[in-house]
Short mmCIF file of C-alpha atoms in Angstrom, two decimals:
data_model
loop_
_atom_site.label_atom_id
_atom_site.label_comp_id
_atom_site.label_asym_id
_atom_site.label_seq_id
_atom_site.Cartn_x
_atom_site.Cartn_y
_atom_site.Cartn_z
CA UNK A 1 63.49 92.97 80.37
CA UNK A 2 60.33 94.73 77.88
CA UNK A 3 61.11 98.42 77.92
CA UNK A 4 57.59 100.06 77.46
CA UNK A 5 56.74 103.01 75.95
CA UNK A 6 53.99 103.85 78.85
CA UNK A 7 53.28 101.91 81.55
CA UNK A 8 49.90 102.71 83.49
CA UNK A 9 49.37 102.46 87.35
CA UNK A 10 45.56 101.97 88.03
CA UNK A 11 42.83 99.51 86.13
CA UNK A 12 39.96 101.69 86.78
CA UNK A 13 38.18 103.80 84.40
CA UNK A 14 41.16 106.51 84.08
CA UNK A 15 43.62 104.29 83.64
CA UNK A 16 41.54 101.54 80.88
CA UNK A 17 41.32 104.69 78.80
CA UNK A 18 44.63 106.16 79.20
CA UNK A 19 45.58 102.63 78.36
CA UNK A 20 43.80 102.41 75.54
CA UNK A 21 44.61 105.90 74.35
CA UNK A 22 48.18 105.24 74.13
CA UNK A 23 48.21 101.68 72.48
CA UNK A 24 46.10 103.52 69.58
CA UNK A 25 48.45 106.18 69.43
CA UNK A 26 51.20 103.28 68.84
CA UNK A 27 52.77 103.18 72.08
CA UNK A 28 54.05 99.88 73.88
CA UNK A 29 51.64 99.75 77.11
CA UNK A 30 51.63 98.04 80.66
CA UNK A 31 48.76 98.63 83.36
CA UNK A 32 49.72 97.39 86.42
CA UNK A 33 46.44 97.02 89.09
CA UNK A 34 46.61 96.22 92.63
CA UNK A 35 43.02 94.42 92.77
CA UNK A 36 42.40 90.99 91.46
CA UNK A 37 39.63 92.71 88.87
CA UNK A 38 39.87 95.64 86.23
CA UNK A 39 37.32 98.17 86.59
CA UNK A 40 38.32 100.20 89.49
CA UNK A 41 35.07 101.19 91.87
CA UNK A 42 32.61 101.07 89.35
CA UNK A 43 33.00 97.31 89.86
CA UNK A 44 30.75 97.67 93.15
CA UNK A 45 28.78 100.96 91.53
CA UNK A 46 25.61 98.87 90.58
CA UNK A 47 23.51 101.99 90.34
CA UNK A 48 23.04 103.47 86.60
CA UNK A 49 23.73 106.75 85.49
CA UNK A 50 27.16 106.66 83.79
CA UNK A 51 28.30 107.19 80.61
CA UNK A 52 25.04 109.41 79.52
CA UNK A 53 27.82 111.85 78.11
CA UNK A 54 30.36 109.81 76.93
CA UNK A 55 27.05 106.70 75.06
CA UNK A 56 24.04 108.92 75.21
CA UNK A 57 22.49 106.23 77.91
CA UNK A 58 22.44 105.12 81.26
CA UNK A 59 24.74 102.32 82.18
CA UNK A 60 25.73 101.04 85.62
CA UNK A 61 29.43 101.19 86.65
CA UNK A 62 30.06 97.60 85.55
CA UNK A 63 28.18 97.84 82.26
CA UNK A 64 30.56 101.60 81.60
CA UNK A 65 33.58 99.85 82.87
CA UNK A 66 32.86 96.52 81.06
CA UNK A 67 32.84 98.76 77.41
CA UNK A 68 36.65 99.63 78.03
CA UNK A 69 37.49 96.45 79.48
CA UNK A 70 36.18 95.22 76.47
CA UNK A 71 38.31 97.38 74.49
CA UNK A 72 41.69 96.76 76.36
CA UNK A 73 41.60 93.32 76.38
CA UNK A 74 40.92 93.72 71.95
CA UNK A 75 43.64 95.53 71.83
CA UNK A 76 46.24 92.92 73.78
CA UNK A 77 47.40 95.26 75.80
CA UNK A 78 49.89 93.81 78.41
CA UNK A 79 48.52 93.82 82.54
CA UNK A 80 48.89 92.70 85.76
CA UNK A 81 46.77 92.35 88.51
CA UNK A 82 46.96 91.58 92.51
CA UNK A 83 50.45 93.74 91.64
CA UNK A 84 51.75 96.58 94.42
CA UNK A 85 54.21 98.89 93.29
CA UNK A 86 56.68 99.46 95.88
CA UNK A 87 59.46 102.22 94.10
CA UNK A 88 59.83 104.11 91.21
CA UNK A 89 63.28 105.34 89.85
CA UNK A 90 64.19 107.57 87.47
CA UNK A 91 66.72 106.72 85.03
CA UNK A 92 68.06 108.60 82.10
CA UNK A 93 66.35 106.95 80.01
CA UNK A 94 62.71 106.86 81.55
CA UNK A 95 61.66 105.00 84.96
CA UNK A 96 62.41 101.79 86.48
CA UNK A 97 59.15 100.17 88.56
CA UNK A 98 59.80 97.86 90.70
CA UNK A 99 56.20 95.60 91.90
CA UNK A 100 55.20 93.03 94.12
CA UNK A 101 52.58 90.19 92.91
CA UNK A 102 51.64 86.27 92.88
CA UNK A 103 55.22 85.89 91.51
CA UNK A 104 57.49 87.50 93.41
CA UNK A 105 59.71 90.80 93.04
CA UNK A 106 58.59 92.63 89.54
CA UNK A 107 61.12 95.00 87.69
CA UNK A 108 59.50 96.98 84.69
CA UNK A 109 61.30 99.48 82.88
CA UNK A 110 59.47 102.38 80.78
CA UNK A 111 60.05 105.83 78.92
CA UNK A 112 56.47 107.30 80.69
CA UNK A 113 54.50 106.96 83.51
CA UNK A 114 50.58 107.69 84.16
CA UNK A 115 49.20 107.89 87.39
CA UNK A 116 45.58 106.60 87.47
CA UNK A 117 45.74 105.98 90.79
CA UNK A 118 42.10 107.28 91.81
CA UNK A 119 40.99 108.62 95.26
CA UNK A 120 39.90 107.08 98.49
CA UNK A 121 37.41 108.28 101.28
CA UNK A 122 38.01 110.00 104.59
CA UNK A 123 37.76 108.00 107.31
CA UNK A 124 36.26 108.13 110.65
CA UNK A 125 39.81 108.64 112.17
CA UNK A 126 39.80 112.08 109.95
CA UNK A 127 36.81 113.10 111.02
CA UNK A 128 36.85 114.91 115.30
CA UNK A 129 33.99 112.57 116.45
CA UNK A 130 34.24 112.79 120.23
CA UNK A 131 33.16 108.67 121.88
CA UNK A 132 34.57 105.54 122.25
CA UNK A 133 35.44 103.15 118.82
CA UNK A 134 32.27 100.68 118.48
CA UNK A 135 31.40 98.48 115.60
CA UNK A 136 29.02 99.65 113.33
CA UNK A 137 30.92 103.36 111.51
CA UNK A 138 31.42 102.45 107.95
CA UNK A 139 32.68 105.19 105.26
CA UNK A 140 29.70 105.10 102.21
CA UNK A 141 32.41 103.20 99.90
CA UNK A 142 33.05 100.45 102.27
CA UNK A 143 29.32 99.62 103.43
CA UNK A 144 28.40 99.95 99.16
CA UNK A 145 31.20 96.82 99.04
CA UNK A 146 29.37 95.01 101.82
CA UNK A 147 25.93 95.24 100.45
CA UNK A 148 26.51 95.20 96.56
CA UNK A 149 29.86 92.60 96.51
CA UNK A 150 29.02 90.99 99.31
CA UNK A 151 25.30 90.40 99.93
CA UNK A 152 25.41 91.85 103.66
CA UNK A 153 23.32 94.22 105.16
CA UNK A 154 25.76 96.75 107.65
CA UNK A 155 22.74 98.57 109.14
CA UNK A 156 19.39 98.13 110.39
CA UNK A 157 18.80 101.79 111.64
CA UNK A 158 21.31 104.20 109.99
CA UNK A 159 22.81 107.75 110.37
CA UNK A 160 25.13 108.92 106.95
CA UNK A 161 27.23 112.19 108.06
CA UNK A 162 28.25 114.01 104.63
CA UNK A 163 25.93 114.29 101.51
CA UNK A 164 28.69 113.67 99.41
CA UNK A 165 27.05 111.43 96.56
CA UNK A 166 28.45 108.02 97.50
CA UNK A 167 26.57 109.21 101.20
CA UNK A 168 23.77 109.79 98.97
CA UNK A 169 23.49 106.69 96.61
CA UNK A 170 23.63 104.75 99.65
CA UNK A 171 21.28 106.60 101.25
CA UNK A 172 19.04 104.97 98.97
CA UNK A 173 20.44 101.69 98.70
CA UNK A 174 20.02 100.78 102.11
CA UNK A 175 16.55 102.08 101.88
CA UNK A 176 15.84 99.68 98.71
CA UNK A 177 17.46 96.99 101.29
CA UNK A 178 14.92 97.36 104.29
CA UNK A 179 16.70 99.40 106.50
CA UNK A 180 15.81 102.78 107.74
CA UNK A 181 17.75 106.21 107.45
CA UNK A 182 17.31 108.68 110.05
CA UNK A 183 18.78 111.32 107.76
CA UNK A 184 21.88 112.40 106.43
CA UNK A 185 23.29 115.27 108.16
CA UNK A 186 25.51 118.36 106.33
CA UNK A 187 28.02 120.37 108.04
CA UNK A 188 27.88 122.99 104.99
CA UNK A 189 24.76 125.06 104.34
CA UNK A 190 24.43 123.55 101.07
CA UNK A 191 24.61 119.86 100.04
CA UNK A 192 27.78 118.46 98.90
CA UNK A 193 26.22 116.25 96.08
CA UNK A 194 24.81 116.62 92.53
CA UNK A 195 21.36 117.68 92.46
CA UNK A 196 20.29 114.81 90.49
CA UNK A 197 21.26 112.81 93.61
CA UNK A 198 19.65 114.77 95.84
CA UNK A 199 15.98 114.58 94.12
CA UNK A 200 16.83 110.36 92.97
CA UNK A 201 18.33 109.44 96.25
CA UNK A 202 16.78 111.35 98.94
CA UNK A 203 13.76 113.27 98.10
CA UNK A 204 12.31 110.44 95.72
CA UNK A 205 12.07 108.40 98.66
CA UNK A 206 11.44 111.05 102.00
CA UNK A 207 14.91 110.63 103.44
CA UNK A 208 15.45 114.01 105.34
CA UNK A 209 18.51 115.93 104.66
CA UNK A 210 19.94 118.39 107.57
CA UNK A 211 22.26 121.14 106.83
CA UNK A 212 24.62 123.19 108.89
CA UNK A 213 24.16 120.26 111.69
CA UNK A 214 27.11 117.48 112.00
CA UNK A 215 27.53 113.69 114.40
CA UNK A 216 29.60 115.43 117.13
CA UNK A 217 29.41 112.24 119.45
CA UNK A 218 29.20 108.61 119.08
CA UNK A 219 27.99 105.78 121.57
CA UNK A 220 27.90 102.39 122.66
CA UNK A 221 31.01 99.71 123.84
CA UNK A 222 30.76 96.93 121.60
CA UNK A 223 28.60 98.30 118.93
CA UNK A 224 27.10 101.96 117.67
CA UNK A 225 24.02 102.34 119.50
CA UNK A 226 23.37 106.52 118.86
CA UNK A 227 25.17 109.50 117.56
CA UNK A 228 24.23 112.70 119.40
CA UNK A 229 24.30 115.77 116.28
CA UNK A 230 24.36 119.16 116.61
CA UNK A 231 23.79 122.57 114.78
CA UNK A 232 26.73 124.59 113.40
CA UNK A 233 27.36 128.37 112.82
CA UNK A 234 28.90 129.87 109.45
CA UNK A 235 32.44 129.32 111.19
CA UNK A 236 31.12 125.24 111.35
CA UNK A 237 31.64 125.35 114.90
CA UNK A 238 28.79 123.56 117.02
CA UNK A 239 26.45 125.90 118.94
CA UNK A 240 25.75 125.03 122.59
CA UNK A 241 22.08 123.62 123.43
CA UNK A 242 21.88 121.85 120.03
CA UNK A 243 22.51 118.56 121.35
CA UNK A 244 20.04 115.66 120.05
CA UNK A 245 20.63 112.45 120.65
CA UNK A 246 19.49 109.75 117.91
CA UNK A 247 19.05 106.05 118.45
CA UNK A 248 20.70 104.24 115.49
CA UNK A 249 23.06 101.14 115.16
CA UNK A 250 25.27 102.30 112.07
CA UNK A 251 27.03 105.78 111.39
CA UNK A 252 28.14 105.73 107.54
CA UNK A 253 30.42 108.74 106.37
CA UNK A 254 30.38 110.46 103.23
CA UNK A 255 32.72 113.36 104.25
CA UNK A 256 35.17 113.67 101.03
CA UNK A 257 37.70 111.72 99.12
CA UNK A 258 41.21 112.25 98.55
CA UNK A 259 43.30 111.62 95.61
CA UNK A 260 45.61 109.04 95.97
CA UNK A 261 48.81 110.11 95.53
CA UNK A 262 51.61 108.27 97.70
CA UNK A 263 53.65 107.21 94.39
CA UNK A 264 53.75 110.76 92.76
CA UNK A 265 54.96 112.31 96.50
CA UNK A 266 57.80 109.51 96.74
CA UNK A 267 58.39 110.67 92.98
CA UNK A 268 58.82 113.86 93.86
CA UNK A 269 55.73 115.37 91.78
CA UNK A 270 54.33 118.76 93.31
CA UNK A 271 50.89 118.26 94.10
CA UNK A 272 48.44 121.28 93.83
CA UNK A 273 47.29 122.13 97.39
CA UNK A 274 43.38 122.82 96.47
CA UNK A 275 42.96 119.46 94.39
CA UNK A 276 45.20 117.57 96.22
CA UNK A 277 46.58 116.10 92.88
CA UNK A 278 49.71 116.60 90.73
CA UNK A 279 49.99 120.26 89.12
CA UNK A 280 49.48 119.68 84.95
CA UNK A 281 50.19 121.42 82.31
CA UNK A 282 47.29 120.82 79.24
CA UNK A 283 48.32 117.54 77.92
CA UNK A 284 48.23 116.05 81.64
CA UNK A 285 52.12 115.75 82.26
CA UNK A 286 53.05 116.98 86.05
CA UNK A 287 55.79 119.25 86.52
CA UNK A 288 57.83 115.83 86.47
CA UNK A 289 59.11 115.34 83.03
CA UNK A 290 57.12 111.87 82.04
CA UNK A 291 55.08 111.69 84.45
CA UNK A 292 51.46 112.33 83.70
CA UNK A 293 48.37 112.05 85.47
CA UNK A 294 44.61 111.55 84.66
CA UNK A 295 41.36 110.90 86.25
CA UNK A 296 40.35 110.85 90.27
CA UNK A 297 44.22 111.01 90.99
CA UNK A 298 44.49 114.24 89.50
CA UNK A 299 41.43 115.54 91.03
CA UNK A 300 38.10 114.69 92.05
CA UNK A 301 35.21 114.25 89.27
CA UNK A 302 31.48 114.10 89.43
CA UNK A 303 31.74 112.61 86.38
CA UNK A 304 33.21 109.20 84.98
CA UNK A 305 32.86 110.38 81.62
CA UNK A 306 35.19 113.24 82.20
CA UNK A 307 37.94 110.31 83.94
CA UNK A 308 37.87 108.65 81.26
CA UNK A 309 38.36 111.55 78.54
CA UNK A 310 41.23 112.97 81.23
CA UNK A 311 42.78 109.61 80.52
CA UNK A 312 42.45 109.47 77.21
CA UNK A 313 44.10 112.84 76.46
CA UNK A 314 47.15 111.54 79.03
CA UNK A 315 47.62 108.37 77.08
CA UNK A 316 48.27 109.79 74.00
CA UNK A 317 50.51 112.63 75.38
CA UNK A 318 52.77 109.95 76.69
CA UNK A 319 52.29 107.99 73.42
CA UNK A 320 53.80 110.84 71.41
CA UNK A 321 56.30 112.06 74.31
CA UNK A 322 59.42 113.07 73.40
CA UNK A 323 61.83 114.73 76.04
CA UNK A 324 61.63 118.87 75.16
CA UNK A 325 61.70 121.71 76.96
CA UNK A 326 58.41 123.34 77.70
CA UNK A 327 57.54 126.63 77.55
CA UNK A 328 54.86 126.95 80.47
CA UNK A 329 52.89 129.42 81.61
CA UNK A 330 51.20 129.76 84.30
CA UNK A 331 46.92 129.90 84.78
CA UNK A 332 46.02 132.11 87.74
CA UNK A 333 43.19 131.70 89.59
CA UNK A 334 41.32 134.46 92.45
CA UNK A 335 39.23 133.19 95.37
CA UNK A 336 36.07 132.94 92.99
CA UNK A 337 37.09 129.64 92.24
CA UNK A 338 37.61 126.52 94.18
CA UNK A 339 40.15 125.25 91.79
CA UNK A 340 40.66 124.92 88.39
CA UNK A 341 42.98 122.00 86.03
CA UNK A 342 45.27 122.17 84.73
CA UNK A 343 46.78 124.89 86.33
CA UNK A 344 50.00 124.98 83.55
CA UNK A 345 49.73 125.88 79.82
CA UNK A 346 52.59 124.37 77.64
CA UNK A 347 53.18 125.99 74.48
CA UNK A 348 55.50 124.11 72.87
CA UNK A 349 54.01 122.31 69.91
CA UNK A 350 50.92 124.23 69.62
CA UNK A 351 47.96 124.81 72.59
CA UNK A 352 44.98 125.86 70.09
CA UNK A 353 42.88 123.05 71.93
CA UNK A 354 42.83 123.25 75.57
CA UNK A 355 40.11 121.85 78.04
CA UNK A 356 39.64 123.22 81.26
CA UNK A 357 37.72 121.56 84.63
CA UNK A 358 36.91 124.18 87.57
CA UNK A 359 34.50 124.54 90.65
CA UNK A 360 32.80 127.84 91.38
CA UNK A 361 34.05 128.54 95.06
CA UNK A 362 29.89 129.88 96.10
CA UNK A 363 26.96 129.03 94.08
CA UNK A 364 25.07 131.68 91.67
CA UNK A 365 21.96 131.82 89.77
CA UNK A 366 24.00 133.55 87.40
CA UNK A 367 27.60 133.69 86.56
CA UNK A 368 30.30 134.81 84.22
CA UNK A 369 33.73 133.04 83.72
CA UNK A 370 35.98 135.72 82.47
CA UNK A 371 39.23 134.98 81.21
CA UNK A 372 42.61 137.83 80.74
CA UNK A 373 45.87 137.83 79.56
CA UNK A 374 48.15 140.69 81.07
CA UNK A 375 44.88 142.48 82.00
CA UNK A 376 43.45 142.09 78.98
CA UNK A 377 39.73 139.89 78.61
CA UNK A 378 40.08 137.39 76.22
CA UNK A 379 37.12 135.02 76.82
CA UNK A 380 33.86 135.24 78.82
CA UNK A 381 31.07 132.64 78.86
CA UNK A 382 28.05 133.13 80.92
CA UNK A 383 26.91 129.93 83.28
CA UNK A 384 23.28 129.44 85.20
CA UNK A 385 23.40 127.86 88.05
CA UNK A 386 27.12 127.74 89.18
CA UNK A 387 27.21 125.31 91.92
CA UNK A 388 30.64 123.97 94.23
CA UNK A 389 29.60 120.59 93.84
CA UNK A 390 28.99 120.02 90.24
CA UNK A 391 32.37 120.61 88.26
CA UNK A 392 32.50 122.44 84.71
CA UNK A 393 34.15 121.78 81.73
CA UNK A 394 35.06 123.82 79.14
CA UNK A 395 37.14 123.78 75.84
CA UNK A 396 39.04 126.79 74.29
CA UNK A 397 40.94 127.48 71.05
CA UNK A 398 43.39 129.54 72.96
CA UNK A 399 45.17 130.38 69.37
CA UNK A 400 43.95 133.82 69.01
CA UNK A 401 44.85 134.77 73.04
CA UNK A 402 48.44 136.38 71.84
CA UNK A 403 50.02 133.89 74.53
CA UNK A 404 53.82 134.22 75.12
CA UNK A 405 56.20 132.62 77.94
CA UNK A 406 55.92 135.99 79.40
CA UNK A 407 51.66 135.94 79.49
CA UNK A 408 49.74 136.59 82.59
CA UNK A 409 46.57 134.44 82.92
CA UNK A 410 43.87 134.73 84.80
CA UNK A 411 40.55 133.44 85.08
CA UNK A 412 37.70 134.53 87.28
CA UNK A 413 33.96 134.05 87.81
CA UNK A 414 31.79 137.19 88.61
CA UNK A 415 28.20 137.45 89.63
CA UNK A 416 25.70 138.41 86.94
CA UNK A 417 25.85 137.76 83.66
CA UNK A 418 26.20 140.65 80.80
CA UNK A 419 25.91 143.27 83.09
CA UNK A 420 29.35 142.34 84.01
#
């Protein structure tokens, strides 16, 4: 049996670069990928608008996807497809995998793991919707499969509840397709999306968005023939005499996604309760020695660009791994911000370099990102336009900070911006 140096689990963008990352960093790679294809969702993400950070241009999700798939597959890096992990166990000497594909029981053994598992959607059984269960409630992922993969139209006369950007994107598709959107209703005061999505997918072609108002009620036996909405208060709790009901014959939901994480649970990994993904330290390892984790599994990005460098940074950590203790330290956040990655800092070997991803918890015209260590500011950077939806990234040389093992870190955002 091949002992591997890193094996990946996940052939979407994440884990192509975290694949790629290691093998040119010298390592001995698998990717193992439960679909028959490579690619991951961009394979059904036909829109464009990827890669502008990573190429300087717009590129649909096959065309971004098809660049590192180009790149793997140069570098003869070793893969499977249609293949369904079933266990990981940990050995003393790295991890045994076992799989399940077109020929039989798999058994892989490797020194690393990475997790590039990605994220799914809520579904309508997470969402309270009060009625009985007709055809015709699709989440935004699955009907974007139907029309773009499959060539078939789910909707004639369509509701989306969530203005989460799939919601959005296919807000617009569906318009482009023939059929009509009633609107896309917001249980949040603000819209969940990027604002580029917003003015592209909704205003650029008069598709009313409703905020503070959710679907509280579906109808119809065999299939969806209305949803009945209503307003919300600040506690999101729908306010009597509301009611409206609204003829359509398709609800879609845009209403989150979730990193999946099933393998690093069974693993034992501890998974940060705000991003729903494995606590990291800087070079992406979980507080599982071997075990790293990159892209949409580790939380969930706006951006494909910043997947793909998340896996890149994870591949060649577990390239160069070498079982050491680390000296972590924690980074503290308050309730300014929604969350922030990683949340460890390891300083074993050196942490001059270290890029951060957070979400401001409210948005502001102005804000200020302050950083301390044991009550003592550091770092500050100024931001315009802080917004819940639309992530930030930032990289530090953390060299002059005075860090220790003993270090208190904190980071904050405050309103204003010098006057702070």
């Amino acid at each position: 049996m091949t002992v591997y140096d890193v094996l990946v689990i996940g052939g979407g963008p994440g884990g192509l670069a975290a694949a790629i990352s290691a093998k040119k960093n010298g390592a001995d790679v698998l990717l193992l990928e439960r679909e028959a294809r490579l690619g991951g969702i961009l394979k059904q993400c036909i829109h464009d608008g990827f890669g502008l950070l990573r190429f300087g241009e717009k590129l649909s999700g096959p065309e971004y996807a098809g660049r590192f798939e180009d790149e793997f597959h140069s570098r003869s890096i070793a893969y499977e497809v249609q293949t369904f992990v079933t266990a990981i166990l940990k050995k003393k000497d790295g991890f045994l995998v076992r799989a399940v594909n077109r020929q039989g029981v798999q058994e892989y053994r490797t020194k690393t793991l990475i997790l590039a598992t990605g994220c799914r959607e809520r579904t309508a059984k997470q969402v309270a919707i009060h009625g009985t269960r007709p055809a015709g409630i699709f989440t935004a992922g699955c009907a974007q499969h139907f029309v773009n993969l499959m060539g078939q139209m789910p909707a004639k006369r369509c509701v989306i509840l969530g203005s989460g950007d799939i919601g959005l994107i296919m807000a617009r598709r569906l318009t482009l397709e023939g059929a009509k959107v009633l609107g896309v209703y917001e249980v949040k005061p603000e819209p969940s999306g990027l604002t580029r999505n917003l003015i592209q997918c909704l205003e650029d072609y008069d598709i009313p968005l409703y905020l503070s108002r959710t679907v509280t009620r579906v109808f119809g036996t065999e299939r969806l023939t209305g949803v009945e909405t209503m307003r919300v208060d600040e506690e999101m709790r729908p306010i009597p005499g509301t009611k409206e009901r609204i003829s359509c014959d398709t609800l879609i939901l845009s209403v989150g996604l979730i990193p999946e994480n099933e393998i690093a649970e069974e693993l034992g990994v501890p998974l940060d309760p705000k991003t729903k993904g494995p606590v990291c330290d800087n070079r992406f390892m979980t507080m599982t020695e071997g075990v790293f984790s990159c892209g949409n599994a580790m939380h969930v990005n706006d951006l494909v660009d910043y997947v793909s460098e998340s896996g890149e940074i994870a591949g060649a950590a577990a390239a160069a791994y070498t079982r050491a203790d680390r000296r972590l330290i924690s980074l503290k956040t308050d309730d300014s911000m929604l969350y922030l990655v990683p949340q460890r800092l390891d300083l074993s070997g050196g942490c001059g370099g270290l890029t951060l991803y957070f979400r401001s918890r409210e948005s502001l015209t102005e804000g200020t990102l302050l950083i301390s260590v044991d009550g003592r500011e550091v770092f500050r950077k100024n931001y315009r336009n802080l917004k819940p939806p639309e992530m930030e990234r930032l990289t530090l040389d953390t060299s002059g900070f005075g860090l220790t093992e003993q270090s208190g870190v904190r980071l904050s955002i405050v309103k204003g911006g010098d006057r702070v």
